[in-house]
XYZ file of C-alpha atoms in Angstrom:
574
model
C 0.000 0.000 0.000
C 2.866 2.309 0.860
C 4.602 1.503 -2.415
C 1.407 2.294 -4.349
C 1.143 5.736 -2.744
C 4.763 6.622 -3.689
C 4.186 5.618 -7.288
C 0.985 7.682 -7.447
C 2.783 10.823 -6.187
C 5.557 10.325 -8.773
C 3.011 9.949 -11.552
C 1.160 13.145 -10.542
C 4.412 15.096 -10.263
C 5.584 13.827 -13.632
C 2.286 14.785 -15.259
C 2.468 18.276 -13.795
C 5.989 18.773 -15.199
C 4.935 17.535 -18.621
C 1.972 19.915 -18.672
C 4.237 22.888 -17.823
C 6.709 21.935 -20.532
C 3.940 21.687 -23.128
C 2.503 25.091 -22.084
C 5.958 26.703 -22.199
C 6.670 25.179 -25.655
C 3.473 26.452 -27.235
C 3.818 29.903 -25.649
C 7.422 30.302 -26.826
C 6.518 29.014 -30.280
C 3.653 31.485 -30.637
C 5.777 34.499 -29.619
C 8.608 33.376 -31.885
C 6.390 33.211 -34.941
C 4.937 36.647 -34.124
C 8.436 38.143 -34.055
C 9.361 36.425 -37.308
C 6.185 37.686 -39.040
C 6.732 41.258 -37.792
C 10.346 41.189 -38.989
C 9.222 39.931 -42.403
C 6.511 42.644 -42.652
C 9.085 45.386 -41.858
C 7.564 46.689 -38.624
C 9.940 48.611 -36.367
C 11.004 47.252 -33.064
C 9.725 50.368 -31.437
C 6.182 49.161 -32.050
C 6.802 46.362 -29.557
C 7.302 48.856 -26.734
C 4.316 49.159 -24.471
C 2.107 52.280 -24.748
C 2.715 54.958 -22.108
C 0.180 54.988 -19.361
C -2.712 57.442 -19.796
C -2.828 60.513 -17.581
C -4.965 60.206 -14.589
C -8.392 61.853 -14.881
C -8.487 65.201 -13.061
C -10.978 65.730 -10.325
C -13.478 68.653 -10.551
C -11.510 70.463 -7.848
C -8.267 70.190 -9.854
C -10.028 71.389 -13.019
C -11.367 74.432 -11.172
C -7.915 75.211 -9.782
C -6.305 74.986 -13.242
C -9.005 77.185 -14.823
C -8.586 79.868 -12.170
C -4.818 79.757 -12.578
C -5.110 80.274 -16.358
C -7.419 83.272 -15.910
C -5.151 84.827 -13.259
C -2.097 84.473 -15.507
C -3.916 86.011 -18.501
C -6.133 88.860 -17.206
C -5.797 91.761 -14.792
C -9.072 93.481 -13.907
C -8.698 97.270 -13.892
C -11.275 99.566 -12.287
C -11.125 103.116 -13.612
C -13.530 105.997 -14.174
C -15.407 105.658 -10.869
C -16.379 108.496 -8.545
C -15.440 108.196 -4.889
C -18.426 110.202 -3.623
C -20.656 107.308 -4.774
C -19.138 103.948 -5.645
C -19.592 100.196 -5.241
C -15.969 99.079 -5.438
C -15.817 96.925 -2.297
C -18.807 94.762 -3.210
C -17.613 94.519 -6.838
C -14.125 93.355 -5.831
C -15.555 90.870 -3.310
C -17.809 89.311 -5.963
C -14.773 88.768 -8.217
C -12.527 87.320 -5.510
C -15.298 85.012 -4.286
C -15.380 83.393 -7.735
C -11.652 83.561 -8.565
C -9.451 83.849 -5.467
C -6.166 85.762 -5.859
C -7.404 87.431 -9.061
C -5.094 90.410 -9.853
C -7.150 93.608 -9.526
C -5.867 97.152 -10.083
C -7.903 100.200 -8.979
C -6.748 103.411 -10.674
C -7.660 106.645 -8.935
C -7.660 110.168 -10.371
C -5.715 112.667 -8.298
C -8.152 115.590 -8.115
C -10.159 116.158 -4.956
C -13.397 115.813 -6.937
C -12.464 112.194 -7.682
C -10.080 111.005 -4.949
C -12.056 112.283 -1.948
C -13.278 110.689 0.233
C -10.491 108.075 -0.058
C -11.431 104.472 -0.826
C -9.673 101.506 0.769
C -10.201 97.763 0.666
C -9.639 95.038 3.243
C -10.542 91.363 2.953
C -10.575 88.561 5.479
C -8.209 86.170 3.754
C -8.933 82.456 3.863
C -6.406 79.654 3.491
C -4.438 80.068 0.253
C -5.571 83.659 -0.429
C -3.158 86.553 -0.947
C -3.408 90.329 -1.205
C -3.845 90.816 -4.976
C -5.834 94.093 -4.953
C -3.696 97.162 -5.699
C -4.649 100.841 -5.547
C -2.664 103.372 -7.595
C -3.108 107.119 -7.897
C -2.700 108.743 -11.303
C -1.822 112.106 -9.748
C 1.604 113.524 -10.488
C 4.025 113.117 -7.601
C 7.548 114.492 -7.900
C 8.743 111.930 -5.329
C 7.851 108.984 -7.587
C 9.835 107.714 -10.558
C 8.447 107.605 -14.062
C 8.049 103.843 -13.811
C 6.089 104.209 -10.583
C 3.813 106.784 -12.185
C 3.060 104.472 -15.121
C -0.086 102.431 -14.324
C 0.773 99.834 -16.993
C 3.890 98.867 -15.023
C 1.604 97.359 -12.364
C -0.036 94.986 -14.888
C 1.867 91.693 -15.276
C -0.603 89.850 -17.547
C -1.054 89.961 -21.315
C -4.605 91.299 -21.164
C -6.401 93.936 -19.116
C -10.149 93.889 -18.467
C -11.248 97.491 -17.991
C -14.240 97.140 -15.695
C -16.766 99.842 -14.761
C -17.919 100.286 -11.202
C -20.754 98.163 -9.751
C -20.447 94.643 -11.188
C -21.356 91.217 -9.826
C -19.460 88.167 -11.079
C -21.400 84.939 -10.545
C -19.061 82.512 -12.345
C -15.805 82.398 -14.253
C -17.433 81.097 -17.456
C -17.826 84.536 -19.044
C -14.179 85.384 -18.369
C -13.099 82.108 -19.994
C -15.252 82.819 -23.052
C -14.006 86.349 -23.661
C -10.439 85.124 -23.125
C -10.945 82.476 -25.822
C -12.510 85.130 -28.053
C -9.571 87.541 -27.888
C -7.037 84.694 -28.054
C -8.296 83.539 -31.457
C -7.436 84.993 -34.855
C -9.767 85.250 -37.815
C -12.866 87.088 -38.952
C -15.630 87.807 -36.436
C -18.127 85.629 -38.322
C -15.710 82.726 -38.676
C -16.367 79.675 -36.442
C -14.126 79.632 -33.388
C -12.986 76.083 -34.140
C -11.400 77.325 -37.380
C -9.553 80.266 -35.818
C -5.873 79.736 -35.017
C -4.644 80.859 -31.576
C -2.793 84.147 -31.180
C 0.988 83.738 -30.662
C 1.938 84.917 -27.150
C 4.446 87.469 -28.451
C 2.004 89.042 -30.947
C 0.022 92.150 -29.995
C -3.744 91.699 -30.398
C -5.123 94.741 -32.230
C -8.676 94.112 -31.149
C -10.938 95.016 -28.235
C -13.700 92.765 -26.925
C -16.629 94.790 -25.559
C -18.793 93.047 -22.965
C -22.111 94.837 -22.247
C -24.089 94.688 -19.005
C -27.434 92.984 -18.552
C -29.125 96.187 -17.360
C -28.503 98.150 -20.570
C -31.537 99.553 -22.373
C -32.598 97.711 -25.505
C -34.555 100.629 -27.012
C -31.416 102.664 -27.763
C -28.581 102.116 -30.177
C -25.415 101.399 -28.209
C -22.995 101.369 -31.144
C -21.696 104.484 -32.848
C -19.546 104.780 -35.960
C -16.929 107.448 -35.405
C -15.002 109.527 -37.929
C -12.240 111.843 -36.757
C -11.311 114.567 -39.248
C -8.509 116.221 -37.292
C -7.337 118.614 -40.084
C -10.865 120.093 -40.020
C -11.213 119.900 -36.199
C -14.274 117.645 -36.628
C -15.686 114.545 -34.922
C -18.621 112.787 -36.619
C -20.785 110.242 -34.774
C -23.401 108.097 -36.503
C -25.805 105.875 -34.545
C -26.017 102.288 -35.759
C -27.337 98.905 -34.671
C -24.517 97.138 -36.505
C -22.222 95.748 -33.798
C -19.594 94.962 -36.458
C -18.883 98.685 -36.802
C -18.835 99.777 -33.178
C -16.189 102.471 -32.842
C -17.794 103.733 -29.633
C -20.082 101.809 -27.253
C -22.362 104.168 -25.346
C -23.979 102.062 -22.635
C -22.314 100.392 -19.653
C -19.738 97.764 -20.638
C -16.328 96.263 -19.918
C -13.381 96.256 -22.355
C -10.865 93.415 -22.764
C -7.737 94.342 -24.704
C -4.029 93.671 -24.953
C -1.840 95.581 -22.485
C 0.617 96.208 -25.345
C -2.187 97.982 -27.234
C -2.749 100.190 -24.182
C 0.964 100.939 -24.137
C 0.840 102.091 -27.769
C -1.618 104.879 -26.887
C -0.338 108.250 -25.639
C -2.715 108.473 -22.636
C -4.932 105.385 -22.287
C -6.120 106.268 -18.767
C -7.548 109.757 -19.179
C -10.991 111.120 -18.378
C -13.609 111.038 -19.765
C -13.393 107.279 -19.742
C -13.883 105.244 -21.883
C -14.600 107.889 -24.558
C -11.004 109.135 -24.588
C -9.802 105.535 -24.891
C -12.035 104.979 -27.930
C -10.667 108.114 -29.618
C -7.112 106.835 -29.244
C -8.116 103.300 -30.282
C -9.696 104.725 -33.452
C -6.485 106.541 -34.341
C -4.491 103.354 -33.567
C -6.800 101.326 -35.896
C -7.932 98.864 -33.212
C -11.005 96.863 -34.184
C -13.858 96.018 -31.811
C -16.034 92.966 -31.173
C -19.245 93.189 -29.153
C -19.576 89.986 -27.120
C -23.090 88.458 -27.155
C -23.183 87.708 -23.408
C -23.308 90.226 -20.560
C -22.009 90.915 -17.062
C -24.451 91.291 -14.178
C -25.181 94.704 -12.675
C -24.304 95.601 -9.112
C -25.879 98.278 -6.949
C -27.553 101.155 -8.783
C -25.422 104.296 -8.589
C -26.267 108.005 -8.869
C -29.932 107.517 -8.063
C -30.284 110.798 -6.177
C -30.584 114.144 -7.939
C -27.568 115.607 -6.103
C -25.080 112.888 -7.055
C -26.432 112.694 -10.595
C -25.937 116.445 -11.123
C -22.492 116.372 -9.549
C -21.388 113.558 -11.823
C -22.886 115.299 -14.890
C -21.043 118.516 -14.072
C -17.751 116.628 -13.786
C -18.455 114.867 -17.086
C -19.057 118.184 -18.848
C -15.747 119.440 -17.552
C -14.009 116.245 -18.697
C -15.407 116.534 -22.211
C -14.404 120.165 -22.526
C -10.858 119.189 -21.602
C -10.931 116.256 -24.033
C -12.090 118.403 -26.964
C -9.418 120.941 -26.127
C -6.721 118.262 -25.935
C -7.802 116.579 -29.183
C -8.371 119.986 -30.853
C -11.977 119.222 -31.775
C -14.153 122.248 -32.534
C -17.139 120.644 -34.251
C -19.224 117.553 -33.406
C -21.656 116.151 -35.979
C -24.247 113.654 -34.688
C -26.491 111.643 -36.983
C -29.338 109.450 -35.728
C -32.653 108.050 -36.999
C -35.514 109.388 -34.906
C -38.918 111.026 -34.990
C -38.631 114.808 -35.439
C -39.882 116.773 -32.471
C -39.135 114.036 -29.942
C -36.021 113.613 -27.793
C -33.226 115.266 -29.706
C -29.787 113.714 -29.797
C -28.187 116.678 -28.041
C -30.802 116.551 -25.269
C -30.397 112.802 -24.865
C -26.618 112.989 -24.885
C -25.781 116.088 -22.954
C -28.894 117.393 -21.223
C -29.022 120.223 -23.763
C -25.342 121.154 -23.443
C -24.083 119.108 -26.376
C -20.899 118.151 -24.535
C -21.419 114.796 -22.878
C -21.606 111.465 -24.722
C -23.486 110.080 -21.758
C -26.923 109.110 -23.009
C -27.872 107.004 -26.000
C -28.971 107.562 -29.552
C -32.472 106.621 -30.551
C -32.688 103.192 -32.133
C -31.417 103.176 -35.716
C -34.544 102.497 -37.717
C -33.959 103.455 -41.349
C -37.681 104.026 -41.845
C -37.308 107.135 -39.653
C -35.669 110.322 -40.982
C -31.964 110.807 -40.428
C -31.543 113.837 -38.159
C -28.222 115.683 -38.046
C -27.134 117.870 -35.113
C -23.993 120.015 -35.257
C -22.323 121.532 -32.197
C -19.480 124.066 -32.415
C -17.062 124.798 -29.546
C -15.027 127.974 -29.255
C -15.231 131.423 -30.853
C -18.042 132.844 -28.742
C -18.721 136.535 -28.226
C -17.077 136.487 -24.813
C -14.001 134.473 -25.857
C -10.968 135.181 -27.983
C -10.752 133.961 -31.528
C -9.260 130.517 -32.122
C -7.228 131.975 -34.998
C -4.970 134.119 -32.841
C -2.411 136.583 -34.162
C -1.412 135.966 -37.802
C 2.214 136.474 -38.867
C 3.256 136.492 -42.513
C -0.229 135.586 -43.702
C -0.078 132.135 -42.072
C -2.019 131.345 -38.861
C -0.456 128.995 -36.328
C -2.669 126.025 -37.270
C -1.407 126.040 -40.875
C 1.943 124.826 -39.522
C 0.055 121.906 -37.903
C -1.455 120.898 -41.283
C -4.891 122.073 -40.172
C -7.516 124.299 -41.752
C -9.309 127.215 -40.108
C -11.401 125.998 -37.132
C -15.064 125.533 -38.144
C -16.292 127.699 -35.259
C -14.232 130.606 -36.636
C -15.547 130.041 -40.158
C -19.086 130.082 -38.773
C -18.540 133.410 -36.967
C -16.834 134.808 -40.072
C -19.932 133.969 -42.157
C -22.171 135.574 -39.535
C -20.108 138.772 -39.525
C -20.033 138.914 -43.339
C -23.806 138.550 -43.597
C -24.260 141.306 -41.010
C -21.990 143.716 -42.917
C -23.632 142.824 -46.225
C -27.070 143.571 -44.787
C -25.839 146.931 -43.421
C -24.312 147.983 -46.745
C -27.333 147.004 -48.807
C -29.758 148.722 -46.421
C -27.975 152.093 -46.618
C -26.991 151.823 -50.310
C -23.200 151.619 -50.113
C -21.506 150.649 -53.369
C -19.316 147.651 -52.480
C -17.720 144.616 -54.090
C -16.245 141.342 -52.836
C -12.482 141.469 -53.126
C -9.161 139.576 -53.006
C -9.054 136.008 -51.597
C -12.753 135.940 -50.753
C -13.594 136.810 -54.358
C -11.239 134.082 -55.545
C -13.045 131.514 -53.333
C -16.416 132.727 -54.592
C -15.368 132.175 -58.218
C -13.840 128.749 -57.494
C -16.314 127.164 -55.082
C -19.035 129.745 -54.141
C -17.963 129.115 -50.540
C -15.353 130.267 -48.092
C -11.935 128.722 -48.450
C -11.257 126.205 -45.650
C -8.140 128.264 -44.846
C -9.861 131.675 -44.768
C -9.446 133.756 -41.627
C -10.939 137.067 -42.859
C -13.026 138.487 -45.737
C -12.247 141.626 -47.736
C -15.047 143.932 -48.910
C -14.042 147.026 -50.878
C -16.367 150.034 -51.103
C -16.592 153.500 -52.622
C -15.196 155.956 -50.069
C -17.741 158.565 -51.145
C -20.478 156.381 -49.614
C -18.832 156.215 -46.171
C -21.182 158.803 -44.622
C -24.200 156.654 -45.490
C -23.300 154.100 -42.813
C -23.978 155.283 -39.277
C -21.735 152.497 -37.860
C -18.729 153.498 -39.985
C -19.204 157.188 -39.176
C -19.183 156.474 -35.443
C -16.204 154.120 -35.670
C -14.014 156.822 -37.273
C -13.469 158.505 -33.911
C -13.720 155.528 -31.555
C -14.732 151.840 -31.676
C -18.459 151.270 -31.939
C -20.566 148.281 -30.846
C -23.837 148.019 -32.761
C -27.146 146.689 -31.472
C -26.283 143.097 -32.372
C -22.910 143.111 -30.605
C -20.620 143.491 -33.637
C -17.514 145.591 -33.053
C -16.749 148.319 -35.650
C -13.242 149.755 -35.482
C -10.914 151.849 -37.629
C -7.594 150.115 -38.184
C -4.491 151.638 -36.628
C -2.242 150.670 -39.557
C -4.325 152.482 -42.177
C -7.612 154.228 -42.838
C -9.604 151.110 -43.550
C -12.274 149.673 -41.266
C -12.796 146.316 -39.646
C -15.957 144.670 -38.304
C -15.287 142.011 -35.662
C -17.674 139.420 -34.272
C -17.134 141.058 -30.871
C -14.487 143.050 -29.042
C -12.603 140.026 -27.632
C -13.345 137.816 -30.645
C -11.393 139.349 -33.515
C -12.779 137.191 -36.325
C -14.008 139.751 -38.807
C -14.408 141.453 -42.166
C -12.053 144.101 -43.593
C -13.731 147.150 -45.204
C -11.322 148.646 -47.760
C -12.165 152.194 -49.026
C -11.374 153.027 -52.667
C -11.462 156.448 -54.273
C -12.756 156.371 -57.833
C -11.527 159.312 -59.857
C -11.678 159.380 -63.615
C -10.588 156.053 -65.079
C -8.780 154.731 -61.999
C -9.695 153.304 -58.613
C -7.088 153.969 -55.946
C -6.792 152.735 -52.358
C -7.769 155.480 -49.931
C -5.493 155.424 -46.902
C -4.421 151.767 -46.682
C -1.325 150.028 -47.979
C 0.120 146.629 -48.835
C -0.566 144.105 -51.579
C -4.318 144.724 -51.283
C -3.920 148.420 -52.163
C -3.669 147.854 -55.921
C -4.697 150.562 -58.337
C -6.920 149.246 -61.126
C -9.094 150.508 -63.955
C -12.490 151.893 -62.973
C -13.961 150.082 -65.983
C -14.093 146.926 -63.803
C -16.729 148.681 -61.670
C -18.955 149.926 -64.505
C -21.176 148.000 -64.674
C -20.964 145.802 -61.575
C -21.502 142.059 -61.727
C -22.640 139.478 -59.163
C -21.277 136.212 -57.883
C -22.863 133.520 -55.701
C -21.102 133.446 -52.327
C -22.284 131.747 -49.142
C -25.740 131.284 -50.633
C -26.196 134.933 -51.629
C -25.693 137.038 -54.753
C -22.854 139.402 -53.897
C -21.624 142.371 -55.918
C -18.269 141.964 -57.675
C -16.323 143.629 -60.528
C -17.058 142.697 -64.129
C -14.490 140.616 -66.029
C -13.611 139.234 -62.641
C -10.838 136.939 -63.901
C -8.945 139.836 -65.454
C -9.560 141.881 -62.318
C -8.012 139.204 -60.097
C -5.075 138.767 -62.472
C -4.421 142.495 -62.161
C -4.128 141.861 -58.413
C -1.806 138.879 -59.056
C -4.433 136.347 -57.899
C -4.869 133.294 -60.102
C -8.202 131.489 -60.062
C -8.195 127.693 -60.098
C -11.182 126.667 -62.153
C -12.082 123.555 -64.129
C -13.481 125.734 -66.921
C -10.210 127.624 -67.183
C -8.224 124.402 -67.283
C -10.437 123.099 -70.087
C -9.945 126.309 -72.101
C -6.163 126.115 -71.689
C -6.140 122.525 -72.959
């Protein structure tokens, strides 16, 4: 029995060894043939290497942390343009930091007492992992600070800046992620985002993303097309509902743009904000994109009459300074609206025509297009914008600019007043010199005109009561025009007012026999010419009126060494 048990154990052990050998043989044989077949098919040995292990799936908490980190490294939120006497900065900053902890925030503060007082501070009870990332910087000049310290852009370490208005509530980071993807993509605005290539990090993005607020009115046009004609001192604004051509966004909004684009502007942080920023962006050829989603409003500001009026008064002052700095003398506004209802100037500036603070009426092309024009400067109580003229060239001609439109307007008004006076009392006059040349060429004033010459028969001087009185001392007529006899000759001058020297020169001529001679004034205008040019007189259309002028006017001007540029003359010469 014992022998039988030993034999049985040996048999089982032997069978187990045989089974292992057979399994090993077939396994080795299979792997060998696989290697041989791969070698014959030309596959590389690298294909035999095992695939790298897949990255572990991130948890929602890790995803949130990575998203916040990307936003913090890309965007700095900048608050600017607020008023310290009524603001919502603390609650706005808290709403941002509650969603994205450690978000870099820069609060820029104007230095004047109207803006910086009472002072605004910010303190936050930091939780675990939070840091102080809110910075306050004054834009006031301080001789104790270096130029780098005075530069607000030096405090921004990210590629983009989100210029945020006061009183905002951020409920999630999704909108920030979307506008960041929008500005980080190249291509046309209508092109699908999947087809847009990303912007290289070193390239400056020449585009601004405008993000409106949910509380904006829908019944007004927020977008305005803007044309700046600096040689003619003119700013033209046209209301439109086309967000693809939005040079200026009127209602409350935030602006996302490249910090390098801000650095390319001469003064990006200047009041009024953001209007001054849009002017500089227009000159820098930055395009705009109105984002379809909106930020949430915070607390309503300027609800009381007192704070609203105080803010409006500051805004008027800001716009006056802006127009002076940009050398803008005329604003042209065009909007579609019902005549007789709220006018654009009333909606914008409470009747003052200075503040771009309200909205245009909705652009409905079925309504008539109404144009409003506002002129700044050259009033009766102010000096002329032309200034003293040396050598026949005003100062602005050296700046490649024409005569300011406000001065041209007052020059037309003065000319019409003198013309009415002469025609009422029967003085024999004629349009002369450069004004006559402009009348022949264009029937209008030259864009470079700074005065108008009217010559008259000296024998008719006593017919004008204003000229008689002005011979002994300056005379102000009933309409405020200033009549004066020139100190450098015996000619007369009619100014728009005493301080405003825009005016018309009255040149007396003595007609004796066959000649007309200057009576008491000198210079290139005092040219003696044949009296035949004045018998009979002719007329020319000038500033919408028929004005007396010499006959054979082209020969008359040639006698005064003035050449007329006319298409008819050019055709005759050819």
